[in-house]
XYZ file of C-alpha atoms in Angstrom:
721
model
C 17.482 -22.816 -31.399
C 15.052 -20.017 -30.558
C 14.568 -19.509 -26.830
C 11.366 -18.515 -25.121
C 12.904 -15.122 -24.409
C 13.670 -14.644 -28.123
C 10.012 -15.426 -28.800
C 8.842 -12.682 -26.505
C 11.221 -10.182 -28.118
C 9.958 -11.124 -31.597
C 6.305 -10.877 -30.635
C 7.045 -7.501 -29.091
C 8.604 -6.196 -32.350
C 5.717 -7.445 -34.455
C 3.041 -5.870 -32.280
C 4.760 -2.660 -31.207
C 3.581 -0.507 -34.095
C -0.075 -1.394 -33.612
C 0.141 -1.135 -29.819
C 1.867 2.239 -30.024
C -0.747 3.538 -32.470
C -3.487 2.429 -30.089
C -1.643 4.050 -27.205
C -1.314 7.329 -29.128
C -5.054 7.319 -29.847
C -5.679 6.612 -26.173
C -3.451 9.557 -25.171
C -5.215 11.873 -27.625
C -8.573 10.892 -26.137
C -7.323 11.632 -22.649
C -6.320 15.156 -23.671
C -9.756 16.136 -25.002
C -11.027 19.043 -22.935
C -14.069 17.335 -21.475
C -12.940 13.714 -21.672
C -12.919 13.136 -17.937
C -14.926 16.019 -16.506
C -17.865 13.793 -15.656
C -15.901 10.869 -14.242
C -17.017 9.933 -10.755
C -14.607 10.307 -7.892
C -13.661 7.286 -5.852
C -14.913 7.205 -2.251
C -11.283 7.351 -1.152
C -10.850 10.684 -2.949
C -14.051 12.049 -1.449
C -12.810 11.026 1.982
C -9.489 12.737 1.278
C -11.186 15.980 0.232
C -13.383 15.995 3.331
C -10.368 15.345 5.521
C -8.439 18.047 3.677
C -11.177 20.605 4.375
C -11.224 19.593 8.039
C -7.449 19.817 8.136
C -7.464 23.329 6.654
C -9.971 24.429 9.282
C -7.841 22.832 12.002
C -4.684 24.524 10.697
C -6.425 27.906 10.670
C -7.543 27.474 14.282
C -4.014 26.524 15.368
C -2.524 29.528 13.555
C -5.086 31.860 15.119
C -4.408 30.472 18.589
C -0.690 31.199 18.250
C -1.409 34.801 17.219
C -3.701 35.061 20.242
C -1.086 33.926 22.779
C 1.929 35.568 21.111
C 0.648 38.454 19.023
C 4.108 39.685 18.072
C 5.338 36.119 17.443
C 8.232 36.607 19.805
C 8.596 32.897 20.625
C 9.120 32.157 16.929
C 11.967 34.669 16.972
C 13.748 33.108 19.958
C 17.299 32.100 19.158
C 17.712 28.416 19.956
C 21.488 28.368 20.033
C 23.192 25.089 20.896
C 26.367 24.495 22.847
C 27.409 21.830 20.359
C 27.284 24.033 17.285
C 25.402 21.178 15.638
C 26.206 17.481 15.681
C 26.874 17.211 11.924
C 30.461 17.204 10.658
C 31.863 19.283 7.777
C 32.307 16.121 5.731
C 30.785 15.802 2.257
C 29.227 12.589 3.527
C 25.814 13.559 4.995
C 25.793 10.412 7.139
C 28.905 11.537 9.105
C 28.264 12.934 12.627
C 30.439 14.044 15.524
C 31.378 10.990 17.569
C 31.432 12.941 20.861
C 27.634 13.185 20.717
C 26.978 9.460 20.726
C 25.207 8.144 23.815
C 27.582 6.669 26.397
C 27.534 3.469 28.396
C 28.063 3.580 32.161
C 31.779 3.010 31.427
C 31.905 6.268 29.430
C 32.350 4.619 26.011
C 29.863 4.814 23.096
C 26.984 2.385 23.607
C 27.072 -0.747 21.471
C 23.792 -2.407 22.414
C 20.264 -1.527 23.462
C 20.916 -2.998 26.910
C 23.881 -0.655 27.427
C 21.786 2.347 26.375
C 18.934 1.484 28.749
C 21.345 0.801 31.614
C 22.818 4.301 31.366
C 19.350 5.815 30.803
C 18.039 4.265 34.028
C 20.818 5.962 36.017
C 20.440 9.287 34.158
C 16.633 9.541 34.544
C 16.422 10.729 38.190
C 19.338 13.164 37.650
C 17.605 14.612 34.589
C 14.283 14.948 36.423
C 15.921 16.836 39.295
C 17.602 19.249 36.849
C 14.388 19.996 34.922
C 12.340 20.396 38.110
C 14.978 22.794 39.487
C 14.911 24.877 36.282
C 11.088 25.079 36.249
C 11.112 26.118 39.923
C 13.617 28.857 39.082
C 11.342 30.111 36.276
C 8.368 30.312 38.639
C 10.422 32.028 41.325
C 11.725 34.629 38.875
C 8.180 35.292 37.644
C 6.641 35.268 41.131
C 4.326 32.406 40.177
C 3.360 29.105 41.800
C 5.127 25.933 40.719
C 1.894 23.908 40.818
C 0.467 26.000 37.961
C 3.081 24.616 35.589
C 2.582 21.013 34.473
C 5.755 18.916 34.370
C 5.543 15.333 33.066
C 8.235 12.644 33.191
C 7.040 9.465 31.424
C 8.688 6.066 31.721
C 11.694 5.233 29.588
C 10.869 4.886 25.887
C 9.751 1.369 24.961
C 12.448 -0.947 23.662
C 10.501 -1.974 20.567
C 9.839 1.635 19.570
C 13.504 2.458 20.239
C 14.601 -0.229 17.798
C 12.062 0.900 15.195
C 13.255 4.491 15.416
C 16.870 3.349 15.157
C 16.106 1.379 11.996
C 14.043 4.190 10.469
C 16.267 7.173 11.275
C 19.782 6.198 12.299
C 20.701 2.881 10.680
C 23.070 4.579 8.196
C 24.545 7.150 10.583
C 28.320 7.166 11.069
C 29.911 6.300 13.374
C 27.572 3.481 14.331
C 25.770 1.770 15.772
C 22.499 3.635 15.147
C 21.327 2.920 18.695
C 23.985 5.364 19.974
C 22.093 8.286 18.392
C 18.800 7.830 20.243
C 18.314 10.909 22.425
C 14.759 10.405 23.698
C 14.972 7.291 25.895
C 14.853 9.703 28.849
C 12.316 12.438 28.122
C 9.968 14.912 29.701
C 7.671 17.825 28.922
C 6.748 21.165 30.486
C 3.536 23.096 29.761
C 4.097 26.780 30.437
C 1.263 29.289 30.639
C 2.824 32.214 28.757
C 5.677 33.117 26.423
C 7.563 34.872 29.233
C 7.916 31.592 31.127
C 9.189 29.877 27.970
C 11.733 32.646 27.362
C 12.976 32.454 30.970
C 13.357 28.666 30.790
C 15.503 28.936 27.669
C 17.612 31.644 29.291
C 18.266 29.482 32.360
C 19.155 26.449 30.204
C 21.782 28.480 28.369
C 23.281 29.849 31.607
C 23.256 26.624 33.677
C 26.673 24.865 33.709
C 24.951 21.494 34.380
C 22.884 21.731 31.168
C 24.565 21.366 27.784
C 22.274 21.935 24.777
C 23.159 19.437 22.062
C 20.257 20.045 19.678
C 17.381 22.528 19.561
C 14.307 22.803 17.354
C 11.940 25.780 17.452
C 8.642 24.628 15.977
C 7.073 27.972 16.783
C 9.099 29.072 13.749
C 8.402 25.973 11.638
C 5.179 24.351 12.890
C 4.121 20.804 12.071
C 1.836 20.060 9.136
C -1.353 20.527 11.239
C 0.077 23.732 12.786
C 1.293 22.531 16.178
C 4.056 24.597 17.777
C 6.492 23.764 20.556
C 10.195 23.800 21.430
C 12.283 20.661 21.534
C 15.685 20.490 23.240
C 18.155 17.652 23.574
C 20.337 18.318 26.580
C 23.374 16.465 27.882
C 23.625 15.947 31.625
C 26.539 14.754 33.683
C 26.287 11.442 35.500
C 28.981 9.695 37.531
C 31.555 8.528 34.985
C 29.475 9.219 31.855
C 27.081 11.672 30.193
C 23.579 11.087 28.833
C 21.548 13.077 26.309
C 17.853 13.527 27.144
C 14.868 15.232 25.535
C 12.692 18.024 26.915
C 9.600 19.331 25.098
C 8.433 22.831 25.965
C 4.768 23.553 25.268
C 2.526 26.593 25.511
C -0.441 25.288 27.495
C -3.143 27.056 25.447
C -1.776 25.671 22.187
C -1.387 22.209 23.725
C -5.010 22.155 24.969
C -6.383 23.223 21.570
C -4.229 20.655 19.822
C -5.703 17.852 21.915
C -9.239 19.167 21.444
C -8.864 19.270 17.652
C -6.968 15.987 17.437
C -4.441 17.459 15.016
C -2.211 14.405 15.157
C -4.766 12.336 13.230
C -4.482 14.778 10.316
C -0.723 14.462 10.388
C -1.001 10.668 10.361
C -3.627 10.735 7.601
C -1.603 12.841 5.200
C 1.697 11.251 6.210
C 0.316 7.909 4.965
C -0.967 9.516 1.766
C 2.396 11.094 1.057
C 4.743 8.575 2.667
C 8.315 9.033 1.530
C 7.721 12.610 0.371
C 8.316 14.502 3.615
C 10.089 17.379 1.898
C 7.172 18.022 -0.464
C 4.251 17.451 1.906
C 3.264 21.110 2.027
C 3.602 21.477 -1.750
C 1.373 18.466 -2.367
C -1.221 19.773 0.056
C -1.170 23.124 -1.749
C -1.952 21.302 -4.990
C -4.931 19.623 -3.337
C -6.072 23.001 -2.020
C -5.913 24.320 -5.567
C -7.907 21.411 -6.990
C -10.356 20.874 -4.135
C -13.769 22.491 -4.432
C -15.975 21.576 -1.506
C -16.001 18.039 -0.178
C -17.050 15.895 -3.121
C -15.671 17.329 -6.362
C -12.508 18.323 -8.120
C -12.332 21.892 -9.327
C -11.867 20.773 -12.938
C -11.619 24.327 -14.236
C -8.471 24.953 -12.213
C -7.013 21.627 -13.259
C -7.807 22.328 -16.908
C -6.129 25.731 -16.635
C -3.069 23.996 -15.233
C -2.986 21.472 -18.087
C -3.570 24.130 -20.758
C -1.022 26.607 -19.428
C 1.864 27.572 -21.711
C 4.338 27.763 -18.825
C 3.785 24.228 -17.561
C 5.777 23.191 -14.498
C 7.241 19.765 -15.274
C 7.934 18.928 -11.623
C 4.444 19.924 -10.550
C 2.757 17.853 -13.250
C 4.879 14.871 -12.274
C 3.946 15.351 -8.619
C 0.221 15.684 -9.393
C 0.274 12.529 -11.474
C 1.794 10.622 -8.571
C -0.760 12.077 -6.123
C -3.648 10.937 -8.314
C -2.152 7.511 -9.001
C -0.354 6.464 -5.834
C -2.397 8.119 -3.106
C -5.924 8.771 -4.339
C -6.453 5.897 -6.798
C -7.841 8.435 -9.292
C -6.375 6.624 -12.265
C -8.241 8.543 -14.989
C -6.955 11.853 -13.696
C -3.477 10.399 -13.292
C -3.547 9.358 -16.945
C -4.733 12.742 -18.115
C -2.082 14.592 -16.129
C 0.681 12.248 -17.274
C -0.470 12.575 -20.890
C 0.058 16.323 -20.679
C 3.416 15.739 -19.013
C 4.344 13.402 -21.878
C 3.663 16.119 -24.447
C 5.783 18.566 -22.472
C 8.716 16.184 -22.102
C 8.682 15.162 -25.759
C 8.823 18.872 -26.600
C 11.697 19.443 -24.145
C 13.806 16.325 -24.688
C 12.613 14.626 -27.857
C 10.789 11.311 -28.171
C 13.767 9.040 -27.534
C 14.820 10.182 -24.061
C 14.860 8.231 -20.751
C 12.649 10.852 -19.085
C 10.027 10.319 -21.790
C 10.283 6.571 -21.181
C 9.715 7.245 -17.470
C 6.513 9.088 -18.369
C 5.205 6.239 -20.557
C 5.926 3.946 -17.636
C 4.028 6.175 -15.182
C 1.086 6.216 -17.576
C 1.195 2.431 -17.755
C 1.097 2.249 -13.953
C -1.989 4.489 -14.017
C -3.685 2.359 -16.692
C -2.908 -0.906 -14.909
C -6.226 -1.279 -13.072
C -8.534 0.352 -15.619
C -7.086 -0.290 -19.113
C -4.580 -3.160 -18.926
C -4.412 -3.468 -22.731
C -3.025 0.045 -23.035
C -0.831 -0.600 -20.031
C 1.056 -3.229 -22.038
C 1.348 -0.904 -25.043
C 2.707 1.967 -22.976
C 5.231 -0.236 -21.198
C 6.477 -1.613 -24.528
C 7.030 1.916 -25.792
C 9.020 2.732 -22.658
C 11.050 -0.439 -23.179
C 11.915 0.572 -26.753
C 13.171 3.971 -25.593
C 15.226 2.532 -22.731
C 16.916 0.048 -25.068
C 17.755 2.828 -27.541
C 19.074 5.285 -24.981
C 20.596 3.358 -22.082
C 20.907 -0.167 -23.419
C 19.312 -3.416 -22.327
C 21.569 -4.609 -19.506
C 20.497 -2.276 -16.724
C 18.067 -2.215 -13.846
C 15.638 0.182 -15.558
C 14.968 -2.388 -18.292
C 14.840 -5.240 -15.787
C 12.320 -3.341 -13.711
C 10.268 -2.598 -16.810
C 10.132 -6.311 -17.659
C 8.581 -6.679 -14.205
C 5.962 -4.086 -15.129
C 5.284 -5.847 -18.418
C 4.882 -9.123 -16.594
C 2.317 -7.620 -14.273
C 0.431 -5.965 -17.129
C 0.368 -9.218 -19.127
C -1.026 -11.012 -16.093
C -3.815 -8.462 -15.676
C -4.517 -8.771 -19.412
C -4.998 -12.526 -18.845
C -1.801 -13.625 -20.594
C -0.112 -15.772 -17.970
C 2.418 -17.335 -20.346
C 3.830 -14.024 -21.561
C 3.749 -12.703 -18.016
C 5.865 -15.628 -16.812
C 8.433 -15.055 -19.572
C 8.691 -11.350 -18.740
C 9.336 -12.073 -15.074
C 11.947 -14.699 -15.911
C 13.691 -12.219 -18.215
C 13.653 -9.639 -15.423
C 15.138 -12.098 -12.937
C 17.991 -12.971 -15.301
C 18.866 -9.268 -15.484
C 18.763 -8.434 -11.779
C 20.340 -11.427 -10.043
C 23.520 -10.250 -8.379
C 22.762 -6.593 -9.154
C 19.688 -5.580 -7.153
C 18.710 -8.062 -4.472
C 15.412 -6.329 -3.622
C 14.254 -6.173 -7.242
C 15.264 -9.804 -7.571
C 13.093 -10.601 -4.545
C 10.131 -8.754 -6.050
C 10.567 -10.664 -9.295
C 10.805 -14.009 -7.496
C 7.508 -13.267 -5.738
C 5.888 -12.610 -9.116
C 7.292 -15.813 -10.634
C 6.068 -17.700 -7.581
C 2.570 -16.282 -8.086
C 2.460 -17.342 -11.719
C 3.961 -20.764 -11.001
C 1.194 -21.325 -8.459
C -1.506 -20.327 -10.940
C -0.051 -22.741 -13.463
C 0.015 -25.560 -10.905
C 3.786 -25.782 -10.263
C 3.473 -25.528 -6.514
C 6.954 -26.711 -5.532
C 8.529 -24.194 -7.898
C 6.215 -21.485 -6.585
C 7.061 -22.244 -2.958
C 10.808 -22.204 -3.671
C 10.723 -18.784 -5.347
C 8.498 -17.142 -2.722
C 10.411 -18.501 0.267
C 13.659 -17.214 -1.240
C 12.065 -13.796 -1.823
C 10.672 -13.658 1.724
C 14.083 -14.468 3.210
C 15.607 -11.622 1.172
C 12.966 -9.127 2.238
C 13.082 -9.919 5.935
C 16.884 -9.775 5.955
C 17.100 -6.458 4.094
C 13.806 -4.683 4.860
C 12.757 -6.141 8.194
C 9.401 -7.722 8.925
C 7.121 -4.741 8.250
C 7.559 -3.771 4.600
C 4.962 -3.933 1.827
C 7.096 -6.398 -0.145
C 7.112 -8.698 2.888
C 3.316 -8.504 2.883
C 3.165 -9.411 -0.802
C 5.410 -12.410 -0.252
C 3.282 -13.614 2.677
C 0.130 -13.217 0.590
C 1.616 -15.302 -2.213
C 2.880 -17.899 0.267
C -0.595 -18.142 1.790
C -2.198 -18.862 -1.571
C 0.380 -21.581 -2.292
C -0.322 -23.197 1.078
C -4.010 -23.118 0.208
C -3.368 -24.936 -3.057
C -1.342 -27.523 -1.126
C -4.297 -28.143 1.162
C -2.543 -26.707 4.247
C -5.480 -24.533 5.186
C -4.618 -23.563 8.773
C -1.127 -22.522 7.691
C -2.616 -20.629 4.756
C -4.945 -18.602 6.989
C -2.190 -17.754 9.476
C 0.091 -16.630 6.630
C -2.596 -14.554 4.918
C -3.488 -12.881 8.213
C 0.170 -11.980 8.606
C 0.069 -10.451 5.117
C -3.008 -8.398 6.044
C -1.315 -7.060 9.186
C 1.792 -6.041 7.240
C -0.338 -4.271 4.626
C -2.237 -2.401 7.358
C 1.024 -1.211 8.918
C 2.593 -0.149 5.625
C -0.378 1.171 3.632
C -3.212 1.800 6.088
C -6.341 -0.272 6.804
C -8.203 0.729 3.629
C -5.578 -0.108 1.008
C -6.606 -2.524 -1.733
C -3.774 -4.883 -0.700
C -5.571 -5.338 2.631
C -8.798 -6.069 0.794
C -7.037 -8.607 -1.398
C -5.682 -10.381 1.687
C -9.197 -10.472 3.174
C -10.498 -11.948 -0.099
C -7.914 -14.727 0.013
C -8.666 -15.460 3.678
C -12.345 -15.682 2.767
C -11.579 -18.227 0.063
C -9.684 -20.454 2.500
C -12.373 -20.187 5.173
C -14.917 -21.256 2.585
C -12.737 -24.263 1.786
C -12.828 -25.161 5.484
C -16.610 -24.928 5.533
C -16.536 -21.855 7.794
C -19.073 -20.038 5.667
C -20.097 -17.271 8.079
C -16.461 -16.304 8.669
C -15.789 -16.507 4.951
C -18.722 -14.203 4.238
C -17.424 -11.700 6.791
C -14.020 -11.580 5.082
C -15.494 -11.152 1.615
C -17.689 -8.313 2.906
C -14.614 -6.597 4.364
C -12.892 -6.926 1.016
C -15.982 -5.473 -0.664
C -16.041 -2.416 1.612
C -12.402 -1.656 0.837
C -12.989 -2.075 -2.916
C -15.891 0.360 -2.712
C -13.790 2.845 -0.785
C -10.740 2.626 -3.037
C -12.224 2.064 -6.500
C -15.898 2.929 -6.231
C -18.780 1.193 -7.994
C -18.160 -0.294 -11.411
C -14.668 -1.729 -10.869
C -13.754 -5.345 -11.580
C -12.312 -5.818 -8.091
C -15.738 -5.010 -6.694
C -17.386 -7.355 -9.207
C -15.117 -10.139 -7.925
C -16.129 -9.356 -4.335
C -19.837 -9.415 -5.250
C -19.309 -12.714 -7.065
C -17.644 -14.357 -4.064
C -20.262 -13.042 -1.654
C -22.996 -14.456 -3.889
C -21.235 -17.816 -4.028
C -20.948 -18.085 -0.229
C -24.495 -16.817 0.362
C -25.793 -19.592 -1.872
C -23.985 -22.199 0.174
C -25.495 -20.635 3.309
C -28.958 -21.056 1.808
C -29.625 -17.323 1.386
C -30.618 -17.788 -2.240
C -32.332 -14.444 -2.811
C -29.387 -12.349 -1.626
C -26.952 -14.644 -3.446
C -28.738 -13.907 -6.728
C -28.727 -10.183 -5.920
C -24.943 -10.076 -5.472
C -24.254 -12.280 -8.481
C -26.461 -10.034 -10.616
C -24.569 -6.945 -9.435
C -21.319 -8.693 -10.345
C -22.545 -9.485 -13.853
C -23.766 -5.899 -14.340
C -20.264 -4.586 -13.665
C -18.732 -7.211 -15.959
C -21.036 -6.114 -18.800
C -19.676 -2.566 -18.509
C -15.988 -3.497 -18.836
C -13.998 -2.260 -21.823
C -10.896 -4.445 -21.428
C -10.621 -8.153 -20.684
C -8.677 -8.105 -17.449
C -7.572 -11.318 -15.787
C -10.438 -10.934 -13.303
C -13.188 -10.667 -15.933
C -13.425 -14.264 -17.224
C -13.246 -15.907 -13.804
C -15.799 -13.461 -12.380
C -18.202 -14.023 -15.269
C -17.732 -17.786 -14.999
C -18.391 -17.970 -11.263
C -21.272 -15.467 -11.221
C -23.035 -17.180 -14.121
C -22.709 -20.525 -12.354
C -24.380 -19.081 -9.248
C -27.179 -17.650 -11.400
C -27.561 -21.062 -13.024
C -28.037 -22.641 -9.606
C -30.875 -20.212 -8.910
C -32.510 -20.896 -12.254
C -32.195 -24.654 -11.723
C -33.764 -24.273 -8.290
C -36.715 -22.484 -9.922
C -36.876 -25.280 -12.544
C -35.878 -22.875 -15.347
C -33.584 -25.492 -16.776
C -33.077 -24.078 -20.287
C -32.031 -20.704 -18.886
C -29.772 -22.432 -16.347
C -28.149 -24.376 -19.166
C -27.393 -21.169 -21.098
C -25.749 -19.624 -18.024
C -23.591 -22.700 -17.494
C -22.574 -22.803 -21.152
C -21.506 -19.156 -20.832
C -19.599 -20.029 -17.654
C -17.877 -22.877 -19.493
C -16.951 -20.561 -22.367
C -15.330 -18.074 -19.967
C -13.320 -20.751 -18.170
C -11.986 -21.805 -21.551
C -10.291 -18.407 -21.905
C -8.407 -18.596 -18.610
C -4.806 -19.752 -18.700
C -3.188 -21.668 -15.880
C -4.303 -24.643 -13.800
C -5.895 -23.366 -10.618
C -9.105 -22.443 -12.469
C -9.584 -26.135 -13.309
C -11.177 -26.702 -9.910
C -13.952 -24.259 -10.763
C -14.098 -25.662 -14.291
C -14.770 -29.124 -12.809
C -17.565 -27.601 -10.711
C -19.116 -26.162 -13.845
C -18.963 -29.501 -15.687
C -20.611 -31.105 -12.680
C -23.336 -28.442 -12.639
C -23.923 -28.990 -16.370
C -24.266 -32.704 -15.739
C -26.914 -32.028 -13.115
C -28.989 -29.725 -15.345
C -28.697 -31.985 -18.389
C -29.808 -34.946 -16.293
C -32.940 -33.068 -15.174
C -33.605 -32.186 -18.809
C -33.522 -35.892 -19.616
C -30.374 -35.589 -21.718
C -28.712 -38.514 -19.969
C -25.879 -39.212 -22.392
C -24.741 -35.572 -22.435
C -24.937 -35.530 -18.643
C -22.638 -38.550 -18.457
C -20.207 -36.834 -20.853
C -20.068 -33.743 -18.618
C -19.466 -35.957 -15.602
C -16.624 -37.675 -17.460
C -15.021 -34.317 -18.286
C -15.171 -33.299 -14.638
C -13.569 -36.588 -13.607
C -10.931 -36.301 -16.327
C -9.650 -33.046 -14.875
C -8.699 -34.667 -11.587
C -7.648 -38.017 -13.068
C -4.949 -36.465 -15.270
C -1.531 -37.203 -13.666
C -0.248 -33.657 -14.143
C -3.312 -32.389 -12.293
C -2.835 -34.553 -9.208
C -2.601 -31.366 -7.170
C -6.287 -30.698 -7.907
C -7.412 -34.026 -6.476
C -5.276 -33.368 -3.405
C -6.769 -29.873 -3.232
C -10.352 -31.060 -3.474
C -9.831 -33.825 -0.918
C -8.096 -31.523 1.529
C -10.892 -28.969 1.209
C -13.564 -31.613 1.702
C -15.527 -30.572 -1.390
C -18.160 -33.289 -1.965
C -18.949 -32.351 -5.559
C -16.745 -34.880 -7.341
C -17.600 -38.259 -5.800
C -14.449 -40.061 -6.962
C -12.348 -37.646 -4.891
C -14.066 -38.820 -1.742
C -14.460 -42.540 -2.360
C -14.156 -45.027 -5.220
C -15.541 -43.825 -8.580
C -19.240 -44.140 -9.149
C -21.672 -42.557 -11.528
C -22.566 -39.030 -10.619
C -26.051 -39.619 -11.907
C -26.548 -42.408 -9.355
C -25.711 -40.140 -6.421
C -28.062 -37.899 -4.514
C -27.847 -34.534 -6.226
C -26.856 -31.372 -4.420
C -26.385 -27.920 -5.915
C -22.803 -27.501 -7.020
């Protein structure tokens, strides 16, 4: 017997040649010299370039200030020798550290819990403050200066929540454990000196004082932060009665500190840290690439980029990095595709066509095409799959992960059935091997099961995935946000609207923490919240959410993207229900304009066309342009017919009901009754019981038999659907 998975393999073999040929033509087009020179930049990229220019100006001011206060750069040359000789061991294991530098409990043993750490910190704090104050006084006395001219600050103990977060982020894998024993900044302080001579004297006294043991030292006058801030950071061990405690002291130059606060340099650090999260070691390199490309605030310097792509001595690593910058951080998918296409040519030349690195490049290109050319996305992923199977075999996590990518691409290409099969194939491969990838796959299967109306199955998969994520990743990871978003949509379909909103809001908060407030995942969460609020009849709140989603879509993707068309469509739909007919038509028209410009049929295109045309039909019916309204509704009906899955049936029933209304006004009574019957048939079918439950729970009064006993729609008082 042929399984469903065999079917997907067969269909892949039959279509690969054509898909690959299309993909090769696509790649050739991308490499034409002027193919993308006139493409508009997304608002997010424009914002990045403006921020980059401001950052460069800020960095220059910080560098100039340091030269001003330390012309010979003597502070940068200070030796920051430690008494510990470093806390790392000579082991080949980079997670191994010297046990004697773990924080101690009040009994003198390594701390095991947060409570033990804070108990010892509370005792150490006043001792530490006396030592630092004494050292600063000695500096002033030696320099013949007044103590009150030097600012010394001792804040409260570090917050417990932040302490746990830092432990999880930085020390969870450190040996010997637990990670909490390596937190050195529970007790902390800072000193703002007025000149380099005071800083030098303070360091000299720290080294000479028998009560101060320097465990770690960092001279950021030598290696400043990304925005150019410079200071010294020491971790010193002080003696308490029966135990020791390691504390932090930051040493600032006051002039640099004041300028830093005036310029707000930390916001630039945070901005670029989010753009390049997980790439700390290459932050400066990536910024240098943006400097090279940037030309003013609102344009790429395409000549420099073209020179880079045309160069004979191409840097493989740099091209790979640029492709990721364009794709993952700037949402400039066209430029990501062009850069990766050049990288593909280079890697084929270096390694041959059938090489895992070449497959990686096809896969990166597919990720770039995902939101703009989903048809080619599928083709590129299939080519990567072929190469992986040839070179590393089928039973490995690379292939399993690629089935995930294929599932996502098939979904965006409006092929829910193939998408479901791909995700199931991926899950078979990863269970017991990679628990996080299994969780990601279960979330995807849950999403598709929901769309196809299998709500119990969907809930089971997503709850299992969420439990995995929260156990392994904690509560603030992007995969946790995705699982919450999926769970919220399932709860909506079950009619549990309050629970759905609470869950979707949780998803939005997680996305904000992990990706920033303007990421498209946040916008998607807002869109889903807006849908549920509309179901509850809270139209003003729903409109607010859809507008927030729209603003993020504009910022991330710019005008002309299907995500924005979907936002316009939803705004138009809600505005109509609010009675703002003129503005509703305006937004629906803008949605249809974008749809008309689309090259590929993404999963969002049919449903957007269907909903927007239905809204336009309402307006035409209101103006008694019944023939034109009928044409719009017939087009809406045609588009719904191309959507796979069950959740669209609710909107399909609305369209049948709207057709019945228009046909009745046209005097075509029998056809109107037939449309009414089709609407009723959708919710009367046993396998679609969830729709009747859905409509009843959402209090939608458009299908009378869902509210009370069946009666003829044509005998009821008509309202716009």
